[in-house]
Short mmCIF file of C-alpha atoms in Angstrom, two decimals:
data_model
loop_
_atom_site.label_atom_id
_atom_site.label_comp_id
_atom_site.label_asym_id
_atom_site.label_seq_id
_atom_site.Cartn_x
_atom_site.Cartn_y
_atom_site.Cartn_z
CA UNK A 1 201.07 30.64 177.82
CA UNK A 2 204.90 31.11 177.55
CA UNK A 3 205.99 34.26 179.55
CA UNK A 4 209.06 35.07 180.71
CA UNK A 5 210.66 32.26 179.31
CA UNK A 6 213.85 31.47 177.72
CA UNK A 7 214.34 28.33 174.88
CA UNK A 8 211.02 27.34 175.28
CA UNK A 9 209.77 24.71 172.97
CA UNK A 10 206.27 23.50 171.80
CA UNK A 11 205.77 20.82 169.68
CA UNK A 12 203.12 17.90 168.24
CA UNK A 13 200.47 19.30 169.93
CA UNK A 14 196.94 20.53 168.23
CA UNK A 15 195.68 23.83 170.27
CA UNK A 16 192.10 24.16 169.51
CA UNK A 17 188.73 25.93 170.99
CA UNK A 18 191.17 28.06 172.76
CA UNK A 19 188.59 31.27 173.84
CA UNK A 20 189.86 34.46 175.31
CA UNK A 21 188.46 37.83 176.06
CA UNK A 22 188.81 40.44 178.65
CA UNK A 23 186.32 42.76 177.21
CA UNK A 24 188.35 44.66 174.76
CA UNK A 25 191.64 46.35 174.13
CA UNK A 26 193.67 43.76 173.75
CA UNK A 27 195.80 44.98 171.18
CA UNK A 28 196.81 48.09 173.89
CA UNK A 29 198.24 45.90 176.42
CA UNK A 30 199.77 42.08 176.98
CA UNK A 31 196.38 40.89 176.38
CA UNK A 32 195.54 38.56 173.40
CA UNK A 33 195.54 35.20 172.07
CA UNK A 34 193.17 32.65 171.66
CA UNK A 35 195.69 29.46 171.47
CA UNK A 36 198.86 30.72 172.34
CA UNK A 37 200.40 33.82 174.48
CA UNK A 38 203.70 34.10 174.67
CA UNK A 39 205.14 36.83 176.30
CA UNK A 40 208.74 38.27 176.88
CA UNK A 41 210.13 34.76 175.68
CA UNK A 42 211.77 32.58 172.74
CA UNK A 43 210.30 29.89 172.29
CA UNK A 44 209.69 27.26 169.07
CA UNK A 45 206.59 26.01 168.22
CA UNK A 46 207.16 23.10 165.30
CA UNK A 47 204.69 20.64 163.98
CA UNK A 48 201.81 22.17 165.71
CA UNK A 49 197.89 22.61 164.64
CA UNK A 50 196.47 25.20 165.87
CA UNK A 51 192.52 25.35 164.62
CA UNK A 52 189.18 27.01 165.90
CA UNK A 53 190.38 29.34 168.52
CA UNK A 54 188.94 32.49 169.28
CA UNK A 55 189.97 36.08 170.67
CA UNK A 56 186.73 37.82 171.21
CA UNK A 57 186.81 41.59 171.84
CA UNK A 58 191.01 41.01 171.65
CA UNK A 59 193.69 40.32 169.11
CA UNK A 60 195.70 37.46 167.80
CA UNK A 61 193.07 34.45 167.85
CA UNK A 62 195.61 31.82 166.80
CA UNK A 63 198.76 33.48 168.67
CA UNK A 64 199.30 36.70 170.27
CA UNK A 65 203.39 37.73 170.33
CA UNK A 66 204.77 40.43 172.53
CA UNK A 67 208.41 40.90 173.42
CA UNK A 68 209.33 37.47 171.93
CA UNK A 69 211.48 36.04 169.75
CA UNK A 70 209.36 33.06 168.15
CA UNK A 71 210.19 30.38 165.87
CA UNK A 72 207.25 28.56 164.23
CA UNK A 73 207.86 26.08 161.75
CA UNK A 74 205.42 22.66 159.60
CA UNK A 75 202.64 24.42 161.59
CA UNK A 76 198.96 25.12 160.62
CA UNK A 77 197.04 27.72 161.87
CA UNK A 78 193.78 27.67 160.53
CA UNK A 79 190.07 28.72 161.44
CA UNK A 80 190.34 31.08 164.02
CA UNK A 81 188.51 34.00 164.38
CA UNK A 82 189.31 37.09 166.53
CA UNK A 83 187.00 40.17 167.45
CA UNK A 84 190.15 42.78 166.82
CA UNK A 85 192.65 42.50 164.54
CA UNK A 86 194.83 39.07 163.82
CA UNK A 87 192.25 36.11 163.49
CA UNK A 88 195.74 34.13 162.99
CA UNK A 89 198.41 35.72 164.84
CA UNK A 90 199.57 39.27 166.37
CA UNK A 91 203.31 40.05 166.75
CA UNK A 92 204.05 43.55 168.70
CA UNK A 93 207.90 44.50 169.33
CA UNK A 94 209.06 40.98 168.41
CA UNK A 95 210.99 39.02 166.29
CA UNK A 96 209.41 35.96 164.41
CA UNK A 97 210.60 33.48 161.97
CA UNK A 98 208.08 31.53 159.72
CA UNK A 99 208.98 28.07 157.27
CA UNK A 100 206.18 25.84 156.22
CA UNK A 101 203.42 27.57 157.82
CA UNK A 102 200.03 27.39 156.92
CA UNK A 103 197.73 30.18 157.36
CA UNK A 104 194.37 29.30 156.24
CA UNK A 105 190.70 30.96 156.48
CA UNK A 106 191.54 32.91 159.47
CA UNK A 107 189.26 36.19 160.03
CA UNK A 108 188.57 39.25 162.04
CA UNK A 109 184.88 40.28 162.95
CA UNK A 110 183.74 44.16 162.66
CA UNK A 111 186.57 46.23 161.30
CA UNK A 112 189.31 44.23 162.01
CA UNK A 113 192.50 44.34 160.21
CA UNK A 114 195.39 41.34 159.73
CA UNK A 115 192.91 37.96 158.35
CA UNK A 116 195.89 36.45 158.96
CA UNK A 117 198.85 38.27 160.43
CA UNK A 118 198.84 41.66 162.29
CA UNK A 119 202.21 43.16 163.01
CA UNK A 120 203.18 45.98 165.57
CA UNK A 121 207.15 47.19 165.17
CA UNK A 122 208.07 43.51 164.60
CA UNK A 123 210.22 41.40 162.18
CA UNK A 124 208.96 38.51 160.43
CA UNK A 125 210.87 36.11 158.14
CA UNK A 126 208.45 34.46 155.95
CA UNK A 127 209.34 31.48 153.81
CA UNK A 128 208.09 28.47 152.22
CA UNK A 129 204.89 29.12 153.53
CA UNK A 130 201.19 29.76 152.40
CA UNK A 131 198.57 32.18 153.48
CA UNK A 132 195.47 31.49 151.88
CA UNK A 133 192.14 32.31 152.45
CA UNK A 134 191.68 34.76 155.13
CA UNK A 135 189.78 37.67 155.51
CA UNK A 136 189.97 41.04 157.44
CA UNK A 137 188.87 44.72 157.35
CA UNK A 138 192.24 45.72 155.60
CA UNK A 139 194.83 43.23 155.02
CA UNK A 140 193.12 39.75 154.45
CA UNK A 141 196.99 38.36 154.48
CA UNK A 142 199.00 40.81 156.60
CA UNK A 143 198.47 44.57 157.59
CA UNK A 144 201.50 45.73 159.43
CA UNK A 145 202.80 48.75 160.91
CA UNK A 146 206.61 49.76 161.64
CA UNK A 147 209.55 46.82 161.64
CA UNK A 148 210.53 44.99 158.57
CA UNK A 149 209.07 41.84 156.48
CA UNK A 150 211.23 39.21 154.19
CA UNK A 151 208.81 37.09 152.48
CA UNK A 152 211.09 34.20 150.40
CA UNK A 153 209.52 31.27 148.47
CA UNK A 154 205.79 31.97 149.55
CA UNK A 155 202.47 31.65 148.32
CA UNK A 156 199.58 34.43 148.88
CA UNK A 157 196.04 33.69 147.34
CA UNK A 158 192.75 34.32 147.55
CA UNK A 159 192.64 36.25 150.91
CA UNK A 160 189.67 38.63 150.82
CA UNK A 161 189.10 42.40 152.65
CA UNK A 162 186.14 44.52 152.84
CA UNK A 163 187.61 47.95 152.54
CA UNK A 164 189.05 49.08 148.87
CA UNK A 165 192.42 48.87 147.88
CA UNK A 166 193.73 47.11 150.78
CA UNK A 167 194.32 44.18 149.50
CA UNK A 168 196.35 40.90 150.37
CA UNK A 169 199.40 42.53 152.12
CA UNK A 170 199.06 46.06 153.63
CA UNK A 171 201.94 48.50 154.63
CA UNK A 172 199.96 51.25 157.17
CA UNK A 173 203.38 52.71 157.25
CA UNK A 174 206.97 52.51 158.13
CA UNK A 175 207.69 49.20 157.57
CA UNK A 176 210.35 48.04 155.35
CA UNK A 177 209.06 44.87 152.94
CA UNK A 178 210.82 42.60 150.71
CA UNK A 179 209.52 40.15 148.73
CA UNK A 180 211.14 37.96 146.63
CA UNK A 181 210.55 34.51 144.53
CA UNK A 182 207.01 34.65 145.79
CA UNK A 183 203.28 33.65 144.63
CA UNK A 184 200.63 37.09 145.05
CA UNK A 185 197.52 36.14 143.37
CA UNK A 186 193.78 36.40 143.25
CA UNK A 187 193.14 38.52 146.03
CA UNK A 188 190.39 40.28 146.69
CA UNK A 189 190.26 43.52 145.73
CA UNK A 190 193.58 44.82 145.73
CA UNK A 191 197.18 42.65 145.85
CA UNK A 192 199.76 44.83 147.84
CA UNK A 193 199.44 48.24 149.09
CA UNK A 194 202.52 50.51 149.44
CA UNK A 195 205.07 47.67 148.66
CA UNK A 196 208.06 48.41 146.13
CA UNK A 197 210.89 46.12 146.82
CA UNK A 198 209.46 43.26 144.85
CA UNK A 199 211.57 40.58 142.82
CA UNK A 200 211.65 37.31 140.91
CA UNK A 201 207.78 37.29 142.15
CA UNK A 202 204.25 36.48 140.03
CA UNK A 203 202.22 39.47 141.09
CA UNK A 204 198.86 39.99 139.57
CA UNK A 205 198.25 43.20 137.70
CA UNK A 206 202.04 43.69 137.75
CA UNK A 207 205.66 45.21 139.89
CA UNK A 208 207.84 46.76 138.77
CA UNK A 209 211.48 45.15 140.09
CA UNK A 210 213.81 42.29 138.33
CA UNK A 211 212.28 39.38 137.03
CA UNK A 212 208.85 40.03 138.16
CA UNK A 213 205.80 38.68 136.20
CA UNK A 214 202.23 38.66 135.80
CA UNK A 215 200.96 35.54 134.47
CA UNK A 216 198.32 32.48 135.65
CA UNK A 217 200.68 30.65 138.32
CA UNK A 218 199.02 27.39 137.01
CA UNK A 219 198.21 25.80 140.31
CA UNK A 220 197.85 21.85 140.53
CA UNK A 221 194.22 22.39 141.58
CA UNK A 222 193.26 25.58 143.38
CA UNK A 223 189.70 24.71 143.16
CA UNK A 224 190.18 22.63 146.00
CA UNK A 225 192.79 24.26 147.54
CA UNK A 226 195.77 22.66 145.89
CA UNK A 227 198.54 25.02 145.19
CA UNK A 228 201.98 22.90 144.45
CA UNK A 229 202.70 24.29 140.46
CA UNK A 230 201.73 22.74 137.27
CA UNK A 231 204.55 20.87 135.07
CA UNK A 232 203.51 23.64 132.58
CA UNK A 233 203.48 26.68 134.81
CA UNK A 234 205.90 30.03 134.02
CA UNK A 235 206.79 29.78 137.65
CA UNK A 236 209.14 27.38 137.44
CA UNK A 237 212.78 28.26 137.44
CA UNK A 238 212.26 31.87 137.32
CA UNK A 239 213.34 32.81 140.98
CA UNK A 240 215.71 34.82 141.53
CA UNK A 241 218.94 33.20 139.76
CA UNK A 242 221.30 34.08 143.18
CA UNK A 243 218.85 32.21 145.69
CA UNK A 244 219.35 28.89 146.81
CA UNK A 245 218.39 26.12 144.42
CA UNK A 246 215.72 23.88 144.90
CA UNK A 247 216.09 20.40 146.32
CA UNK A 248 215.96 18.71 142.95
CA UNK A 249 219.34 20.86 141.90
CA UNK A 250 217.13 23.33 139.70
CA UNK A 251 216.76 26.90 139.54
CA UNK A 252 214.49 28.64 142.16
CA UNK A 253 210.86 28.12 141.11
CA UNK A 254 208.25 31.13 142.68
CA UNK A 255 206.20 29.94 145.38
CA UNK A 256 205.74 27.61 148.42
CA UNK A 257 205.90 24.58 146.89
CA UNK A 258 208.87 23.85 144.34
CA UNK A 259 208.08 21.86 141.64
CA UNK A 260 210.27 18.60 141.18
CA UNK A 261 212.14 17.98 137.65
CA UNK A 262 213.06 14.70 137.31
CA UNK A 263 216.93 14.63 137.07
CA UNK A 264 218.20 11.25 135.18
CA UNK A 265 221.33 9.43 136.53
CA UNK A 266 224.13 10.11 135.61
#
């Protein structure tokens, strides 16, 4: 637990079989989290695992934010499994900034929305990341509500919900998304749901928005979970042209993981 903390840090550890539950309602008051609380603090969490934690009857399995400003980079939060909404993680009234996260087959149980992430009047900054596999009630990636989203560089497949139409990334209402340069792709049933400020992005079955496309991402090997880009794939220096380039001096490619062109020397 982190409350009431300022310039906390976290980092190297592996959280796991983290249980929690007060018997419901979590996601009304400052209880949650399966693996991590924090609480009215800032805090970074870097180069963490945090795997097969639960938040039975509660929110936020992996991570439940409140009143925080969190940092959470080359972190993995996978497996967990939470009775309410957010088997990953549940922000609320907080600020939270994402590179190279992993968020894989996370899940709520019995109507639960958020597989992944669950945001209350929050902002998230979401980049280079992956969110993969998860499954909820409504929003097997995200389902958020109120705040604003920037998702840069990422890659969103194969997450899974059990009510129709709300797909990968859910907007329950006024929160103001952006996502650019980014991966959306075979989700299950439904991609994005009330999301218009798309760019430079691969979205299955199609945005409108500059540069978009909708075309097979050719993944290394998604079979087995393996989603760096094919040499051949038409996500490959079609980012946005403005955005930073990628390490090896190239255009922007779409996606978490940039695809390396050999450059000759000179």
């Amino acid at each position: 637990i982190c409350e009431n903390n300022s310039d906390s840090e976290l980092s190297g550890f592996t959280i796991t079989n983290g249980f929690y539950d007060d018997g419901g309602g979590g996601h009304n008051n400052d209880d949650g989290g399966g693996g991590i609380r924090c609480l009215y603090c800032t805090i970074l969490i870097s180069d963490v695992i945090v795997t097969e934690n639960q938040s039975i009857n509660d929110d936020g399995a992996g991570l439940f934010i409140r009143y925080s400003n969190v940092s959470i980079e080359n972190t993995s939060i996978i497996n967990n499994v939470a009775g309410n909404g957010a088997g990953g993680f549940r922000a609320d009234f907080s600020s939270v900034f994402l590179n190279s996260v992993e968020l894989i087959n996370n899940r709520t149980l019995d109507g639960g929305n958020g597989g992944a992430i669950y945001l209350g009047a929050t902002n998230l900054d979401l980049n280079n990341s992956l969110i993969y596999n998860n499954e909820a009630w409504m929003g097997g990636a995200v389902y958020t509500s109120g705040g604003s989203i920037d998702i840069i560089n990422s890659t969103i497949v194969s997450n899974t919900t059990n009510y129709p139409n709300m797909g990968a990334i859910v907007n329950a209402g006024g929160t103001s998304i952006s996502i650019m340069n980014t991966i959306v792709w075979g989700n299950n049933p439904f991609e994005l749901y009330d999301i218009t400020n798309i760019e430079y992005s691969n979205i299955q079955g199609g945005s409108s928005g500059n540069g978009n496309i909708d075309i097979d991402p050719q993944f290394t090997n998604p079979e087995n979970s393996d989603y760096p880009l094919q040499s051949t794939s038409p996500c490959i220096d079609v980012g946005d042209p403005n955005s930073e380039l990628d390490p090896d001096g190239t255009i922007a490619d779409m996606g978490a993981y940039y695809f390396h062109q050999y450059q000759p020397p000179l």
